[in-house]
């Protein structure tokens, strides 16, 4: 019995120690569980970020591929990233996609300043723009259009195309019109042109002088006819209908009251 008592005593004495060990183990288990949860969340965050980076890389590659298929040059900004196309480099005579600074350097000083201000407005406030620009050498002309796209990411892009042929043709046409205007104004004979409604749309300097008005524009705005007392539009309509010129001698009284005798010819439009 004594040995039994001796055996039982340590068991009774050991029970509080086991409970104490278990109590000490509980905070450790809780800490391990918390650390495991944090690690799990960290792994999930890392995986999500990795997936987003991959998706962005694929999106950028896809975007660049689409841009490079366009014959128009393009430079774009997404976030802090700047990208441009080989087509833009080709427009500027470069063998690589240019930076924005390269584009500005290829333009005349005034147009580079205007484009820089327009791009600042686009990137800062999303303001769209359209500009005609001339190269630094003055021989080539470009059209730039800036737009913002907000889905799925904010992308500001500037599309550029060369319009040298069209703009040079417009400049040549303007020069030809200027030469024709000087030639008409040098003639001492009044000449005027009617529109489809047979109202006077243009005239030369002699026409204005005949009406005692300072300029051809003033004469056209006045709506005055060179001859009074006759239906000038009816005669112009007759010339158009018959397809032949009509000439005659008429008397004309100017706004100042002076009288003139004129020989008038009306020719239908070609």
GROMACS .gro file of C-alpha atoms in nm:
model
  270
    1UNK     CA    1   0.000   0.000   0.000
    2UNK     CA    2   0.289   0.226   0.080
    3UNK     CA    3   0.438   0.169  -0.261
    4UNK     CA    4   0.102   0.232  -0.417
    5UNK     CA    5   0.075   0.554  -0.226
    6UNK     CA    6   0.427   0.640  -0.327
    7UNK     CA    7   0.336   0.578  -0.696
    8UNK     CA    8   0.015   0.777  -0.682
    9UNK     CA    9   0.165   1.083  -0.524
   10UNK     CA   10   0.381   1.189  -0.820
   11UNK     CA   11   0.082   1.152  -1.049
   12UNK     CA   12  -0.122   1.390  -0.838
   13UNK     CA   13   0.170   1.628  -0.818
   14UNK     CA   14   0.234   1.620  -1.195
   15UNK     CA   15  -0.121   1.722  -1.296
   16UNK     CA   16  -0.073   2.098  -1.231
   17UNK     CA   17   0.254   2.091  -1.431
   18UNK     CA   18   0.080   1.939  -1.732
   19UNK     CA   19  -0.195   2.197  -1.710
   20UNK     CA   20   0.065   2.473  -1.688
   21UNK     CA   21   0.245   2.341  -1.998
   22UNK     CA   22  -0.081   2.328  -2.189
   23UNK     CA   23  -0.161   2.682  -2.079
   24UNK     CA   24   0.179   2.799  -2.198
   25UNK     CA   25   0.130   2.622  -2.532
   26UNK     CA   26  -0.201   2.799  -2.612
   27UNK     CA   27  -0.050   3.148  -2.682
   28UNK     CA   28   0.210   2.987  -2.905
   29UNK     CA   29  -0.054   2.809  -3.106
   30UNK     CA   30  -0.255   3.128  -3.141
   31UNK     CA   31   0.052   3.319  -3.255
   32UNK     CA   32   0.132   3.046  -3.507
   33UNK     CA   33  -0.223   3.061  -3.639
   34UNK     CA   34  -0.207   3.440  -3.677
   35UNK     CA   35   0.129   3.420  -3.852
   36UNK     CA   36  -0.005   3.154  -4.084
   37UNK     CA   37  -0.304   3.372  -4.172
   38UNK     CA   38  -0.083   3.672  -4.240
   39UNK     CA   39   0.149   3.467  -4.456
   40UNK     CA   40  -0.147   3.329  -4.650
   41UNK     CA   41  -0.279   3.679  -4.712
   42UNK     CA   42   0.066   3.800  -4.813
   43UNK     CA   43   0.101   3.517  -5.061
   44UNK     CA   44  -0.240   3.601  -5.206
   45UNK     CA   45  -0.146   3.971  -5.235
   46UNK     CA   46   0.182   3.886  -5.403
   47UNK     CA   47   0.004   3.655  -5.646
   48UNK     CA   48  -0.255   3.924  -5.726
   49UNK     CA   49   0.015   4.185  -5.787
   50UNK     CA   50   0.208   3.942  -6.003
   51UNK     CA   51  -0.105   3.870  -6.209
   52UNK     CA   52  -0.171   4.242  -6.252
   53UNK     CA   53   0.187   4.304  -6.365
   54UNK     CA   54   0.161   4.021  -6.616
   55UNK     CA   55  -0.173   4.156  -6.741
   56UNK     CA   56  -0.030   4.504  -6.775
   57UNK     CA   57   0.267   4.372  -6.963
   58UNK     CA   58   0.043   4.183  -7.202
   59UNK     CA   59  -0.181   4.489  -7.239
   60UNK     CA   60   0.119   4.711  -7.315
   61UNK     CA   61   0.254   4.461  -7.566
   62UNK     CA   62  -0.088   4.435  -7.730
   63UNK     CA   63  -0.125   4.814  -7.733
   64UNK     CA   64   0.218   4.865  -7.885
   65UNK     CA   65   0.146   4.602  -8.147
   66UNK     CA   66  -0.177   4.775  -8.249
   67UNK     CA   67  -0.010   5.116  -8.259
   68UNK     CA   68   0.272   4.989  -8.479
   69UNK     CA   69   0.024   4.865  -8.740
   70UNK     CA   70  -0.109   5.218  -8.798
   71UNK     CA   71   0.041   5.426  -9.079
   72UNK     CA   72  -0.003   5.732  -8.858
   73UNK     CA   73   0.259   5.816  -8.600
   74UNK     CA   74   0.157   5.802  -8.236
   75UNK     CA   75   0.299   5.892  -7.898
   76UNK     CA   76   0.106   5.804  -7.583
   77UNK     CA   77   0.125   5.827  -7.206
   78UNK     CA   78  -0.029   5.580  -6.959
   79UNK     CA   79   0.043   5.672  -6.601
   80UNK     CA   80   0.407   5.774  -6.598
   81UNK     CA   81   0.502   5.562  -6.900
   82UNK     CA   82   0.568   5.714  -7.242
   83UNK     CA   83   0.559   5.509  -7.560
   84UNK     CA   84   0.574   5.591  -7.929
   85UNK     CA   85   0.559   5.402  -8.256
   86UNK     CA   86   0.811   5.327  -8.526
   87UNK     CA   87   0.578   5.503  -8.771
   88UNK     CA   88   0.630   5.828  -8.582
   89UNK     CA   89   1.004   5.775  -8.597
   90UNK     CA   90   0.977   5.723  -8.973
   91UNK     CA   91   0.785   6.050  -9.010
   92UNK     CA   92   1.067   6.229  -8.830
   93UNK     CA   93   1.341   6.049  -9.022
   94UNK     CA   94   1.450   5.841  -8.722
   95UNK     CA   95   1.520   5.470  -8.711
   96UNK     CA   96   1.372   5.423  -8.364
   97UNK     CA   97   1.049   5.519  -8.183
   98UNK     CA   98   1.113   5.878  -8.077
   99UNK     CA   99   1.074   6.045  -7.739
  100UNK     CA  100   0.851   6.349  -7.706
  101UNK     CA  101   1.162   6.567  -7.695
  102UNK     CA  102   1.261   6.428  -8.037
  103UNK     CA  103   0.923   6.527  -8.176
  104UNK     CA  104   0.951   6.881  -8.042
  105UNK     CA  105   1.303   6.914  -8.182
  106UNK     CA  106   1.176   6.825  -8.533
  107UNK     CA  107   0.922   7.110  -8.540
  108UNK     CA  108   0.951   7.482  -8.591
  109UNK     CA  109   1.002   7.677  -8.268
  110UNK     CA  110   0.648   7.820  -8.265
  111UNK     CA  111   0.483   7.488  -8.344
  112UNK     CA  112   0.696   7.303  -8.087
  113UNK     CA  113   0.584   7.550  -7.822
  114UNK     CA  114   0.219   7.515  -7.927
  115UNK     CA  115   0.235   7.133  -7.924
  116UNK     CA  116   0.408   7.126  -7.586
  117UNK     CA  117   0.137   7.348  -7.435
  118UNK     CA  118  -0.138   7.136  -7.594
  119UNK     CA  119   0.011   6.811  -7.459
  120UNK     CA  120   0.037   6.962  -7.110
  121UNK     CA  121  -0.332   7.047  -7.128
  122UNK     CA  122  -0.411   6.694  -7.251
  123UNK     CA  123  -0.213   6.516  -6.981
  124UNK     CA  124  -0.310   6.754  -6.704
  125UNK     CA  125  -0.676   6.823  -6.774
  126UNK     CA  126  -0.772   6.581  -7.053
  127UNK     CA  127  -0.817   6.864  -7.306
  128UNK     CA  128  -0.839   6.739  -7.665
  129UNK     CA  129  -0.670   6.937  -7.942
  130UNK     CA  130  -0.592   6.947  -8.312
  131UNK     CA  131  -0.294   7.133  -8.455
  132UNK     CA  132  -0.133   7.194  -8.792
  133UNK     CA  133   0.245   7.192  -8.759
  134UNK     CA  134   0.544   7.264  -8.979
  135UNK     CA  135   0.881   7.091  -8.964
  136UNK     CA  136   1.187   7.288  -8.860
  137UNK     CA  137   1.308   7.302  -9.222
  138UNK     CA  138   0.974   7.451  -9.333
  139UNK     CA  139   0.931   7.191  -9.608
  140UNK     CA  140   0.703   6.936  -9.441
  141UNK     CA  141   0.368   6.979  -9.269
  142UNK     CA  142   0.191   6.763  -9.011
  143UNK     CA  143  -0.147   6.734  -8.842
  144UNK     CA  144  -0.156   6.638  -8.472
  145UNK     CA  145  -0.471   6.525  -8.289
  146UNK     CA  146  -0.464   6.467  -7.913
  147UNK     CA  147  -0.727   6.263  -7.729
  148UNK     CA  148  -0.776   6.097  -7.388
  149UNK     CA  149  -0.918   5.747  -7.332
  150UNK     CA  150  -1.022   5.658  -6.976
  151UNK     CA  151  -1.116   5.288  -7.002
  152UNK     CA  152  -0.970   5.062  -6.872
  153UNK     CA  153  -0.672   5.288  -6.800
  154UNK     CA  154  -0.623   5.661  -6.857
  155UNK     CA  155  -0.425   5.689  -7.179
  156UNK     CA  156  -0.338   6.022  -7.341
  157UNK     CA  157  -0.235   5.986  -7.704
  158UNK     CA  158  -0.128   6.216  -7.986
  159UNK     CA  159  -0.174   6.092  -8.342
  160UNK     CA  160   0.034   6.256  -8.613
  161UNK     CA  161   0.009   6.233  -8.990
  162UNK     CA  162   0.198   6.410  -9.264
  163UNK     CA  163  -0.015   6.647  -9.470
  164UNK     CA  164   0.253   6.813  -9.679
  165UNK     CA  165   0.076   6.745 -10.010
  166UNK     CA  166  -0.262   6.881  -9.894
  167UNK     CA  167  -0.123   7.184  -9.715
  168UNK     CA  168   0.115   7.269 -10.000
  169UNK     CA  169  -0.180   7.247 -10.242
  170UNK     CA  170  -0.385   7.477 -10.017
  171UNK     CA  171  -0.097   7.724 -10.002
  172UNK     CA  172  -0.059   7.717 -10.381
  173UNK     CA  173  -0.434   7.771 -10.423
  174UNK     CA  174  -0.426   8.066 -10.184
  175UNK     CA  175  -0.131   8.213 -10.375
  176UNK     CA  176  -0.315   8.168 -10.706
  177UNK     CA  177  -0.624   8.340 -10.565
  178UNK     CA  178  -0.407   8.626 -10.445
  179UNK     CA  179  -0.253   8.667 -10.792
  180UNK     CA  180  -0.597   8.660 -10.954
  181UNK     CA  181  -0.724   8.920 -10.707
  182UNK     CA  182  -0.433   9.153 -10.787
  183UNK     CA  183  -0.491   9.107 -11.160
  184UNK     CA  184  -0.864   9.184 -11.134
  185UNK     CA  185  -0.807   9.485 -10.912
  186UNK     CA  186  -0.556   9.626 -11.161
  187UNK     CA  187  -0.818   9.640 -11.436
  188UNK     CA  188  -0.999   9.972 -11.491
  189UNK     CA  189  -1.319   9.787 -11.588
  190UNK     CA  190  -1.571   9.692 -11.314
  191UNK     CA  191  -1.606   9.313 -11.286
  192UNK     CA  192  -1.840   9.129 -11.055
  193UNK     CA  193  -1.943   8.769 -10.992
  194UNK     CA  194  -2.281   8.633 -10.892
  195UNK     CA  195  -2.360   8.327 -10.682
  196UNK     CA  196  -2.624   8.058 -10.753
  197UNK     CA  197  -2.893   8.291 -10.615
  198UNK     CA  198  -2.768   8.561 -10.855
  199UNK     CA  199  -2.661   8.797 -10.577
  200UNK     CA  200  -2.320   8.958 -10.617
  201UNK     CA  201  -2.063   8.753 -10.425
  202UNK     CA  202  -1.738   8.916 -10.537
  203UNK     CA  203  -1.613   9.213 -10.736
  204UNK     CA  204  -1.298   9.401 -10.821
  205UNK     CA  205  -1.169   9.740 -10.712
  206UNK     CA  206  -1.310   9.917 -11.019
  207UNK     CA  207  -1.659   9.791 -10.926
  208UNK     CA  208  -1.621   9.947 -10.582
  209UNK     CA  209  -1.499  10.276 -10.731
  210UNK     CA  210  -1.798  10.284 -10.965
  211UNK     CA  211  -2.024  10.263 -10.660
  212UNK     CA  212  -1.818  10.523 -10.473
  213UNK     CA  213  -1.732  10.265 -10.206
  214UNK     CA  214  -1.386  10.214 -10.056
  215UNK     CA  215  -1.329   9.840 -10.114
  216UNK     CA  216  -1.472   9.546 -10.307
  217UNK     CA  217  -1.581   9.385  -9.978
  218UNK     CA  218  -1.773   9.700  -9.888
  219UNK     CA  219  -1.936   9.695 -10.230
  220UNK     CA  220  -2.043   9.330 -10.192
  221UNK     CA  221  -2.177   9.387  -9.838
  222UNK     CA  222  -2.382   9.685  -9.958
  223UNK     CA  223  -2.580   9.464 -10.193
  224UNK     CA  224  -2.577   9.747 -10.447
  225UNK     CA  225  -2.603   9.689 -10.820
  226UNK     CA  226  -2.382   9.879 -11.060
  227UNK     CA  227  -2.688   9.979 -11.262
  228UNK     CA  228  -3.013  10.109 -11.121
  229UNK     CA  229  -3.354  10.114 -11.280
  230UNK     CA  230  -3.326   9.769 -11.441
  231UNK     CA  231  -3.363   9.413 -11.313
  232UNK     CA  232  -3.002   9.307 -11.316
  233UNK     CA  233  -3.075   8.961 -11.175
  234UNK     CA  234  -3.327   8.893 -11.452
  235UNK     CA  235  -3.067   8.979 -11.713
  236UNK     CA  236  -2.812   8.755 -11.539
  237UNK     CA  237  -3.066   8.472 -11.529
  238UNK     CA  238  -3.136   8.518 -11.899
  239UNK     CA  239  -2.763   8.495 -11.977
  240UNK     CA  240  -2.741   8.175 -11.774
  241UNK     CA  241  -3.046   8.021 -11.939
  242UNK     CA  242  -2.938   8.110 -12.293
  243UNK     CA  243  -2.576   8.013 -12.225
  244UNK     CA  244  -2.454   8.319 -12.409
  245UNK     CA  245  -2.314   8.659 -12.326
  246UNK     CA  246  -2.550   8.958 -12.326
  247UNK     CA  247  -2.415   9.305 -12.394
  248UNK     CA  248  -2.575   9.647 -12.412
  249UNK     CA  249  -2.537  10.019 -12.357
  250UNK     CA  250  -2.696  10.158 -12.044
  251UNK     CA  251  -2.684  10.473 -11.836
  252UNK     CA  252  -2.574  10.440 -11.476
  253UNK     CA  253  -2.613  10.670 -11.178
  254UNK     CA  254  -2.367  10.619 -10.892
  255UNK     CA  255  -2.450  10.667 -10.527
  256UNK     CA  256  -2.290  11.011 -10.543
  257UNK     CA  257  -2.542  11.116 -10.808
  258UNK     CA  258  -2.296  11.118 -11.096
  259UNK     CA  259  -2.416  10.976 -11.426
  260UNK     CA  260  -2.212  10.740 -11.644
  261UNK     CA  261  -2.280  10.566 -11.973
  262UNK     CA  262  -2.160  10.205 -11.964
  263UNK     CA  263  -2.128   9.912 -12.196
  264UNK     CA  264  -2.223   9.604 -11.991
  265UNK     CA  265  -2.159   9.243 -12.081
  266UNK     CA  266  -2.298   8.948 -11.887
  267UNK     CA  267  -2.144   8.607 -11.931
  268UNK     CA  268  -2.297   8.287 -11.789
  269UNK     CA  269  -2.087   8.073 -11.556
  270UNK     CA  270  -1.883   7.798 -11.724
   0.00000   0.00000   0.00000
